[in-house]
Amino acid sequence: MKKRLQEEFSQSGIEVEGLKIEVENLDEVNDTKKAIENRRGLNGQKVLDVKKYGELMKEMDKKLEEVKANQQRMEDNMKNLKQEIIDEIRGSATSRKRSRTSTSQSTSGPEEIIVIGGSGKRDTTLASVEKLQLGQSDTIWVALAAMTAPRSHATSVVIGTQIIVIGGATDSIETLDFGQRPLQWIKSKAVLPFCSLGHSSIVYQGKLIVIGGYNASKGAYSDEIYEVLLSAPYSSKLLCKLPKPIGYHGTEMIDNKIFLFGGKKDGLLYDDVMEYDPVKNECKVVSKLPYPLRYVSTVQWENKVILIGGEKGNDIPLKEVIMFDIKSGKYSMLPSMNHARRGSSAIISGDLILVIGGYGNKGATRSVERYDVSEKSWKDLPSMKEARGHTTAVVCPKF
């Protein structure tokens, strides 16, 4: 940092040493002042002729003007450098914060990672909520206020200061306003068109979009995309029909287009990549995955989508991780996870991906691991308080 600051300010005659800033010609100014004082007699009587005294005064004024100019350049450079640093930090902090079944708004500054509901041991449906608390000496999970109802196979999004949980073998929606105290979940007046699980949710232009899922009311998978209003009149509107019924798929939004990855209908697994264009209100198949996938977690990194774990239809969870390039339609394999899992939740913050819970080889798991995109490595993190499969998670501003 010192070298960078010195390069910024060297042309202005300013050196930076830690937090200390020195003006090189300040000594010259002080010497000039002393020379003038030394050339005065007792009681301030002048011993210099007027001409020479005037020259010295002009010289001192010139030096002072140089100091003022240098100080102004220093302030300008410091402001510019400060803004550059702020932009860099914000650029890292606000890049792509999404979950497997949700898209959360970008945030800056400290963040919270919240995991919600899911299926626990012995397939119990959970209402409990946990927060990953990052401390200076340790990282732990702490319990938050429980939801009003147990939910599994649900989705979640963040809009403003509200965490919104959608469906989960129910048509109900509930919210947690993390800007208010005490923290309390409240059942929304908005409802889904049917009792749904295994759907996906996206926030598009402030509106909640719900895609596919298993329609428990009909006992069949849905081929519909709905817009659901979270304020009065709390209505839902059918936007578009999908090329085929789908559930348990991954969903991400890139360049205002919504992409669906894999998924299933009953025992049939998909290897499709589908694109929904909200402007044209059209949905079509645009590419293929390397193999069919269901119960897969997804996050967006730059203009690519990373698909994490899942399964191929044999109930065996996967460790594999795929990076899919939306523009080229090509994919590459990333390092495998430490633990195989399906039905997990994944979020991304900057270059760090967290994969939370899911089903491992021995059922619902408490395990959490993170992938550093820059280091290309996986690392285990502290386990959750409860095992959670088919859970949902969000990233939101620290509260």
Short mmCIF file of C-alpha atoms in Angstrom, two decimals:
data_model
loop_
_atom_site.label_atom_id
_atom_site.label_comp_id
_atom_site.label_asym_id
_atom_site.label_seq_id
_atom_site.Cartn_x
_atom_site.Cartn_y
_atom_site.Cartn_z
CA MET A 1 0.00 0.00 0.00
CA LYS A 2 2.88 2.36 0.85
CA LYS A 3 4.39 1.86 -2.60
CA ARG A 4 1.03 2.51 -4.25
CA LEU A 5 0.44 5.66 -2.25
CA GLN A 6 3.97 6.91 -2.98
CA GLU A 7 3.41 6.40 -6.71
CA GLU A 8 0.12 8.35 -6.43
CA PHE A 9 1.70 11.28 -4.61
CA SER A 10 5.40 11.37 -5.66
CA GLN A 11 4.77 13.87 -8.44
CA SER A 12 3.33 16.24 -5.84
CA GLY A 13 6.46 16.11 -3.65
CA ILE A 14 4.65 14.12 -0.95
CA GLU A 15 5.88 10.98 0.77
CA VAL A 16 3.57 8.52 2.53
CA GLU A 17 4.87 6.51 5.46
CA GLY A 18 2.16 4.44 7.16
CA LEU A 19 -0.47 6.97 8.09
CA LYS A 20 2.06 9.82 8.30
CA ILE A 21 2.22 12.29 5.40
CA GLU A 22 5.26 14.54 5.00
CA VAL A 23 5.66 17.63 2.79
CA GLU A 24 9.21 17.69 1.46
CA ASN A 25 9.70 21.50 1.20
CA LEU A 26 8.20 22.35 4.62
CA ASP A 27 11.70 22.66 6.12
CA GLU A 28 12.59 25.24 3.48
CA VAL A 29 9.58 27.32 4.49
CA ASN A 30 10.56 27.12 8.15
CA ASP A 31 14.16 28.12 7.29
CA THR A 32 12.85 31.13 5.39
CA LYS A 33 10.75 32.16 8.39
CA LYS A 34 13.76 31.86 10.69
CA ALA A 35 15.92 33.91 8.32
CA ILE A 36 13.41 36.72 8.44
CA GLU A 37 13.18 36.60 12.22
CA ASN A 38 16.98 36.53 12.56
CA ARG A 39 17.24 39.64 10.40
CA ARG A 40 15.05 41.62 12.78
CA GLY A 41 16.62 43.63 15.61
CA LEU A 42 15.54 43.90 19.21
CA ASN A 43 11.89 44.92 19.75
CA GLY A 44 11.20 44.08 16.09
CA GLN A 45 13.39 46.88 14.67
CA LYS A 46 14.23 46.19 11.03
CA VAL A 47 17.93 45.79 10.18
CA LEU A 48 17.43 44.86 6.53
CA ASP A 49 16.85 47.33 3.79
CA VAL A 50 13.34 47.44 2.46
CA LYS A 51 14.26 45.92 -0.90
CA LYS A 52 15.88 42.78 0.53
CA TYR A 53 13.14 42.39 3.11
CA GLY A 54 10.53 42.55 0.37
CA GLU A 55 12.36 39.86 -1.61
CA LEU A 56 12.40 37.58 1.42
CA MET A 57 8.68 38.12 1.99
CA LYS A 58 7.95 37.26 -1.64
CA GLU A 59 10.08 34.13 -1.33
CA MET A 60 8.18 33.06 1.78
CA ASP A 61 4.82 33.73 0.12
CA LYS A 62 5.92 31.63 -2.84
CA LYS A 63 6.91 28.74 -0.57
CA LEU A 64 3.61 28.94 1.29
CA GLU A 65 1.68 28.87 -1.99
CA GLU A 66 3.65 25.76 -3.01
CA VAL A 67 2.73 24.09 0.29
CA LYS A 68 -0.96 24.95 -0.21
CA ALA A 69 -0.88 23.60 -3.76
CA ASN A 70 0.81 20.39 -2.61
CA GLN A 71 -1.72 19.96 0.18
CA GLN A 72 -4.61 20.38 -2.27
CA ARG A 73 -3.08 17.82 -4.65
CA MET A 74 -2.61 15.50 -1.69
CA GLU A 75 -6.27 15.84 -0.66
CA ASP A 76 -7.47 15.26 -4.23
CA ASN A 77 -5.28 12.18 -4.63
CA MET A 78 -6.38 10.80 -1.27
CA LYS A 79 -10.05 11.26 -2.21
CA ASN A 80 -9.52 9.50 -5.54
CA LEU A 81 -7.58 6.65 -3.96
CA LYS A 82 -10.15 6.27 -1.20
CA GLN A 83 -12.94 5.99 -3.77
CA GLU A 84 -10.97 3.38 -5.72
CA ILE A 85 -10.57 1.27 -2.58
CA ILE A 86 -14.26 1.63 -1.70
CA ASP A 87 -15.25 0.58 -5.22
CA GLU A 88 -12.99 -2.48 -5.04
CA ILE A 89 -14.45 -3.56 -1.70
CA ARG A 90 -18.02 -3.03 -2.87
CA GLY A 91 -17.31 -4.86 -6.10
CA SER A 92 -16.22 -7.92 -4.11
CA ALA A 93 -18.95 -7.66 -1.51
CA THR A 94 -21.89 -7.21 -3.88
CA SER A 95 -21.05 -9.80 -6.49
CA ARG A 96 -23.61 -12.56 -6.94
CA LYS A 97 -25.41 -13.54 -3.80
CA ARG A 98 -27.81 -16.36 -4.64
CA SER A 99 -29.13 -19.67 -3.33
CA ARG A 100 -30.14 -22.95 -4.97
CA THR A 101 -33.82 -22.11 -4.95
CA SER A 102 -33.70 -18.37 -4.57
CA THR A 103 -32.16 -15.16 -5.80
CA SER A 104 -31.33 -12.57 -3.16
CA GLN A 105 -30.67 -8.91 -3.73
CA SER A 106 -27.10 -7.67 -3.81
CA THR A 107 -25.82 -6.30 -0.53
CA SER A 108 -22.72 -4.49 0.53
CA GLY A 109 -20.85 -4.75 3.80
CA PRO A 110 -21.15 -7.55 6.39
CA GLU A 111 -23.58 -10.33 5.56
CA GLU A 112 -25.66 -13.00 7.24
CA ILE A 113 -26.12 -16.54 5.94
CA ILE A 114 -29.51 -17.92 6.97
CA VAL A 115 -30.68 -21.53 6.48
CA ILE A 116 -34.38 -22.23 6.79
CA GLY A 117 -36.46 -25.36 7.41
CA GLY A 118 -35.89 -28.60 5.52
CA SER A 119 -36.22 -32.29 6.33
CA GLY A 120 -34.37 -33.53 9.40
CA LYS A 121 -33.52 -36.96 10.72
CA ARG A 122 -36.30 -39.53 10.26
CA ASP A 123 -37.78 -37.17 7.62
CA THR A 124 -39.23 -34.76 10.17
CA THR A 125 -40.21 -31.43 8.61
CA LEU A 126 -38.47 -28.50 10.30
CA ALA A 127 -39.65 -25.02 11.23
CA SER A 128 -36.29 -24.12 12.75
CA VAL A 129 -33.93 -21.46 11.36
CA GLU A 130 -30.18 -21.05 11.84
CA LYS A 131 -27.67 -18.29 11.18
CA LEU A 132 -23.97 -18.73 10.44
CA GLN A 133 -22.23 -16.38 12.86
CA LEU A 134 -18.74 -15.36 11.82
CA GLY A 135 -16.54 -14.49 14.81
CA GLN A 136 -12.94 -13.37 15.09
CA SER A 137 -11.87 -16.58 16.80
CA ASP A 138 -14.55 -19.05 15.74
CA THR A 139 -17.46 -19.63 13.37
CA ILE A 140 -20.66 -21.08 14.80
CA TRP A 141 -24.30 -21.65 13.93
CA VAL A 142 -26.89 -19.98 16.17
CA ALA A 143 -30.64 -20.55 16.31
CA LEU A 144 -33.05 -17.82 15.19
CA ALA A 145 -36.81 -17.49 15.61
CA ALA A 146 -38.64 -20.48 14.14
CA MET A 147 -41.13 -20.16 11.29
CA THR A 148 -44.87 -20.25 11.89
CA ALA A 149 -45.05 -23.67 10.21
CA PRO A 150 -42.63 -26.49 9.31
CA ARG A 151 -41.46 -26.37 5.69
CA SER A 152 -39.35 -28.60 3.47
CA HIS A 153 -38.74 -28.47 -0.31
CA ALA A 154 -39.48 -24.73 -0.03
CA THR A 155 -37.73 -21.73 -1.61
CA SER A 156 -36.64 -18.36 -0.27
CA VAL A 157 -35.77 -14.89 -1.54
CA VAL A 158 -34.77 -11.55 -0.05
CA ILE A 159 -36.64 -8.37 -0.98
CA GLY A 160 -35.61 -5.22 0.86
CA THR A 161 -35.33 -6.12 4.55
CA GLN A 162 -37.57 -9.17 4.27
CA ILE A 163 -36.70 -12.85 3.97
CA ILE A 164 -39.59 -14.54 2.17
CA VAL A 165 -40.14 -18.32 2.31
CA ILE A 166 -42.40 -19.76 -0.37
CA GLY A 167 -44.33 -23.03 -0.27
CA GLY A 168 -42.90 -26.32 0.94
CA ALA A 169 -45.80 -28.82 0.69
CA THR A 170 -48.13 -25.86 1.30
CA ASP A 171 -49.51 -22.89 -0.62
CA SER A 172 -48.60 -20.44 2.15
CA ILE A 173 -45.85 -17.80 2.25
CA GLU A 174 -44.24 -16.26 5.33
CA THR A 175 -41.80 -13.44 5.94
CA LEU A 176 -39.17 -12.31 8.42
CA ASP A 177 -38.33 -8.61 8.56
CA PHE A 178 -34.72 -8.48 9.79
CA GLY A 179 -34.98 -4.70 10.16
CA GLN A 180 -37.42 -5.04 13.06
CA ARG A 181 -37.13 -6.33 16.63
CA PRO A 182 -37.97 -8.76 17.97
CA LEU A 183 -37.37 -11.07 15.01
CA GLN A 184 -40.67 -12.70 14.17
CA TRP A 185 -42.02 -14.72 11.25
CA ILE A 186 -45.38 -13.55 9.92
CA LYS A 187 -47.68 -15.44 7.60
CA SER A 188 -48.29 -13.46 4.41
CA LYS A 189 -51.70 -12.76 2.95
CA ALA A 190 -50.28 -13.85 -0.39
CA VAL A 191 -50.64 -17.52 -1.34
CA LEU A 192 -49.44 -19.73 -4.18
CA PRO A 193 -51.89 -20.99 -6.82
CA PHE A 194 -51.47 -24.52 -5.37
CA CYS A 195 -49.69 -26.43 -2.61
CA SER A 196 -46.19 -26.68 -4.02
CA LEU A 197 -42.83 -28.27 -3.32
CA GLY A 198 -39.71 -28.61 -5.46
CA HIS A 199 -40.44 -25.36 -7.32
CA SER A 200 -37.99 -22.48 -7.81
CA SER A 201 -38.36 -18.76 -7.07
CA ILE A 202 -36.77 -15.66 -8.58
CA VAL A 203 -37.18 -11.95 -7.91
CA TYR A 204 -37.54 -10.11 -11.22
CA GLN A 205 -37.96 -6.32 -11.14
CA GLY A 206 -39.22 -6.53 -7.57
CA LYS A 207 -41.78 -9.21 -8.44
CA LEU A 208 -41.86 -12.80 -7.19
CA ILE A 209 -41.73 -15.40 -9.97
CA VAL A 210 -42.49 -19.05 -9.08
CA ILE A 211 -41.54 -21.77 -11.57
CA GLY A 212 -42.73 -25.38 -11.84
CA GLY A 213 -42.74 -27.65 -8.80
CA TYR A 214 -44.89 -30.52 -7.66
CA ASN A 215 -48.56 -29.56 -7.47
CA ALA A 216 -49.65 -31.47 -4.37
CA SER A 217 -53.25 -30.40 -4.98
CA LYS A 218 -53.30 -32.26 -8.31
CA GLY A 219 -50.67 -34.89 -7.59
CA ALA A 220 -48.69 -33.87 -10.69
CA TYR A 221 -45.71 -31.74 -11.66
CA SER A 222 -46.43 -28.22 -12.90
CA ASP A 223 -45.51 -26.77 -16.30
CA GLU A 224 -46.42 -23.21 -15.27
CA ILE A 225 -44.65 -19.97 -14.41
CA TYR A 226 -46.54 -17.63 -12.07
CA GLU A 227 -46.15 -14.09 -10.84
CA VAL A 228 -47.26 -13.73 -7.21
CA LEU A 229 -48.04 -10.33 -5.68
CA LEU A 230 -46.77 -9.96 -2.11
CA SER A 231 -48.89 -6.84 -1.51
CA ALA A 232 -52.56 -6.06 -2.08
CA PRO A 233 -54.45 -7.49 -3.90
CA TYR A 234 -52.16 -10.53 -3.19
CA SER A 235 -53.12 -12.19 -6.46
CA SER A 236 -51.25 -14.62 -8.71
CA LYS A 237 -51.06 -14.54 -12.49
CA LEU A 238 -50.08 -17.26 -14.96
CA LEU A 239 -47.27 -15.88 -17.12
CA CYS A 240 -46.14 -18.72 -19.33
CA LYS A 241 -46.22 -22.45 -19.94
CA LEU A 242 -42.98 -24.44 -19.78
CA PRO A 243 -42.08 -26.89 -22.58
CA LYS A 244 -42.65 -29.69 -20.05
CA PRO A 245 -43.63 -30.16 -16.40
CA ILE A 246 -40.65 -29.78 -14.07
CA GLY A 247 -39.58 -29.83 -10.44
CA TYR A 248 -36.41 -30.06 -8.35
CA HIS A 249 -34.42 -28.05 -10.88
CA GLY A 250 -31.76 -25.38 -10.45
CA THR A 251 -32.58 -21.77 -11.33
CA GLU A 252 -30.46 -18.67 -11.92
CA MET A 253 -31.06 -15.30 -13.59
CA ILE A 254 -28.43 -13.84 -15.94
CA ASP A 255 -28.90 -10.68 -18.01
CA ASN A 256 -32.60 -10.57 -17.07
CA LYS A 257 -33.21 -14.06 -18.43
CA ILE A 258 -34.11 -16.97 -16.17
CA PHE A 259 -32.38 -20.32 -16.76
CA LEU A 260 -33.56 -23.71 -15.50
CA PHE A 261 -31.15 -26.64 -15.13
CA GLY A 262 -32.07 -30.32 -15.04
CA GLY A 263 -35.01 -31.32 -12.86
CA LYS A 264 -37.52 -34.10 -13.09
CA LYS A 265 -41.08 -35.22 -13.71
CA ASP A 266 -41.98 -38.31 -11.73
CA GLY A 267 -39.24 -40.85 -12.56
CA LEU A 268 -38.04 -38.99 -15.66
CA LEU A 269 -34.89 -36.90 -15.23
CA TYR A 270 -33.93 -33.99 -17.49
CA ASP A 271 -30.61 -32.90 -18.92
CA ASP A 272 -32.15 -29.74 -20.40
CA VAL A 273 -31.13 -26.13 -19.93
CA MET A 274 -34.25 -24.00 -20.44
CA GLU A 275 -34.44 -20.24 -20.82
CA TYR A 276 -37.38 -18.05 -19.82
CA ASP A 277 -37.41 -14.53 -21.23
CA PRO A 278 -39.74 -12.37 -19.08
CA VAL A 279 -39.80 -9.61 -21.71
CA LYS A 280 -40.95 -11.90 -24.52
CA ASN A 281 -42.77 -14.15 -22.03
CA GLU A 282 -41.35 -17.20 -23.80
CA CYS A 283 -39.64 -20.34 -22.55
CA LYS A 284 -37.52 -22.75 -24.61
CA VAL A 285 -34.79 -25.38 -24.35
CA VAL A 286 -31.44 -23.78 -25.24
CA SER A 287 -28.79 -26.36 -24.29
CA LYS A 288 -27.98 -29.67 -22.62
CA LEU A 289 -26.16 -30.71 -19.46
CA PRO A 290 -23.49 -33.45 -19.57
CA TYR A 291 -25.94 -35.80 -17.82
CA PRO A 292 -29.49 -35.70 -16.37
CA LEU A 293 -29.71 -34.15 -12.89
CA ARG A 294 -32.25 -33.63 -10.15
CA TYR A 295 -31.95 -32.17 -6.63
CA VAL A 296 -29.04 -30.04 -7.87
CA SER A 297 -27.85 -26.81 -6.21
CA THR A 298 -26.85 -23.83 -8.34
CA VAL A 299 -25.13 -20.48 -7.92
CA GLN A 300 -24.15 -17.81 -10.43
CA TRP A 301 -20.53 -16.73 -10.79
CA GLU A 302 -19.84 -14.02 -13.39
CA ASN A 303 -21.77 -15.15 -16.51
CA LYS A 304 -21.51 -18.80 -15.57
CA VAL A 305 -23.67 -21.10 -13.50
CA ILE A 306 -22.11 -23.61 -11.12
CA LEU A 307 -24.14 -26.80 -10.58
CA ILE A 308 -23.35 -28.61 -7.35
CA GLY A 309 -24.04 -32.23 -6.45
CA GLY A 310 -27.52 -33.62 -7.03
CA GLU A 311 -28.19 -37.11 -8.31
CA LYS A 312 -28.70 -38.98 -11.57
CA GLY A 313 -31.84 -40.88 -10.57
CA ASN A 314 -30.31 -43.72 -8.58
CA ASP A 315 -30.67 -42.05 -5.17
CA ILE A 316 -26.87 -41.84 -4.92
CA PRO A 317 -25.72 -38.29 -4.08
CA LEU A 318 -22.96 -36.76 -6.20
CA LYS A 319 -19.75 -34.93 -5.36
CA GLU A 320 -19.33 -33.57 -8.88
CA VAL A 321 -19.43 -29.84 -9.63
CA ILE A 322 -20.12 -28.46 -13.13
CA MET A 323 -19.42 -24.95 -14.42
CA PHE A 324 -21.77 -24.08 -17.30
CA ASP A 325 -21.13 -21.15 -19.64
CA ILE A 326 -24.49 -19.70 -20.66
CA LYS A 327 -23.19 -17.86 -23.73
CA SER A 328 -21.20 -20.71 -25.28
CA GLY A 329 -23.30 -23.59 -23.99
CA LYS A 330 -20.09 -25.35 -22.94
CA TYR A 331 -19.30 -26.82 -19.55
CA SER A 332 -16.24 -27.78 -17.54
CA MET A 333 -15.75 -29.81 -14.38
CA LEU A 334 -14.57 -28.14 -11.17
CA PRO A 335 -12.95 -29.92 -8.21
CA SER A 336 -15.39 -32.29 -6.51
CA MET A 337 -16.83 -31.55 -3.07
CA ASN A 338 -15.47 -33.21 0.04
CA HIS A 339 -18.89 -34.79 0.64
CA ALA A 340 -21.49 -36.15 -1.77
CA ARG A 341 -24.87 -34.48 -1.36
CA ARG A 342 -28.24 -33.93 -3.04
CA GLY A 343 -31.05 -31.59 -2.08
CA SER A 344 -28.62 -29.18 -0.47
CA SER A 345 -28.72 -25.39 -0.55
CA ALA A 346 -25.92 -23.24 -1.95
CA ILE A 347 -25.15 -19.53 -1.72
CA ILE A 348 -22.35 -17.39 -3.13
CA SER A 349 -20.72 -14.27 -1.72
CA GLY A 350 -17.88 -12.83 -3.74
CA ASP A 351 -15.67 -15.76 -4.74
CA LEU A 352 -16.82 -18.03 -1.90
CA ILE A 353 -19.50 -20.69 -2.41
CA LEU A 354 -21.14 -22.30 0.63
CA VAL A 355 -22.95 -25.62 0.27
CA ILE A 356 -25.24 -26.35 3.19
CA GLY A 357 -26.86 -29.59 4.33
CA GLY A 358 -28.68 -31.87 1.91
CA TYR A 359 -28.76 -35.64 1.85
CA GLY A 360 -25.48 -37.53 2.04
CA ASN A 361 -24.85 -41.25 1.88
CA LYS A 362 -26.36 -41.63 5.36
CA GLY A 363 -29.40 -39.38 5.01
CA ALA A 364 -29.90 -35.76 6.00
CA THR A 365 -26.62 -34.11 6.98
CA ARG A 366 -25.44 -31.23 9.17
CA SER A 367 -22.27 -30.72 7.14
CA VAL A 368 -21.30 -27.44 5.47
CA GLU A 369 -18.41 -26.82 3.11
CA ARG A 370 -17.15 -23.91 1.09
CA TYR A 371 -15.42 -23.56 -2.27
CA ASP A 372 -12.99 -20.74 -3.03
CA VAL A 373 -13.23 -19.98 -6.75
CA SER A 374 -9.84 -18.26 -6.79
CA GLU A 375 -8.06 -21.05 -4.87
CA LYS A 376 -10.08 -23.86 -6.51
CA SER A 377 -10.35 -25.78 -3.27
CA TRP A 378 -13.03 -27.09 -0.89
CA LYS A 379 -12.88 -26.73 2.89
CA ASP A 380 -15.20 -28.05 5.60
CA LEU A 381 -16.91 -25.49 7.84
CA PRO A 382 -18.59 -25.99 11.24
CA SER A 383 -21.69 -28.17 11.01
CA MET A 384 -25.21 -26.85 11.57
CA LYS A 385 -27.09 -27.53 14.79
CA GLU A 386 -29.56 -29.75 12.92
CA ALA A 387 -29.35 -32.04 9.91
CA ARG A 388 -31.27 -30.53 7.00
CA GLY A 389 -32.15 -31.95 3.60
CA HIS A 390 -34.15 -30.07 0.96
CA THR A 391 -33.46 -26.89 2.92
CA THR A 392 -33.29 -23.35 1.58
CA ALA A 393 -30.85 -20.54 2.37
CA VAL A 394 -30.31 -16.84 1.68
CA VAL A 395 -27.63 -14.18 2.04
CA CYS A 396 -28.80 -10.87 3.46
CA PRO A 397 -27.28 -7.74 5.06
CA LYS A 398 -26.00 -8.26 8.59
CA PHE A 399 -28.63 -7.75 11.26
#
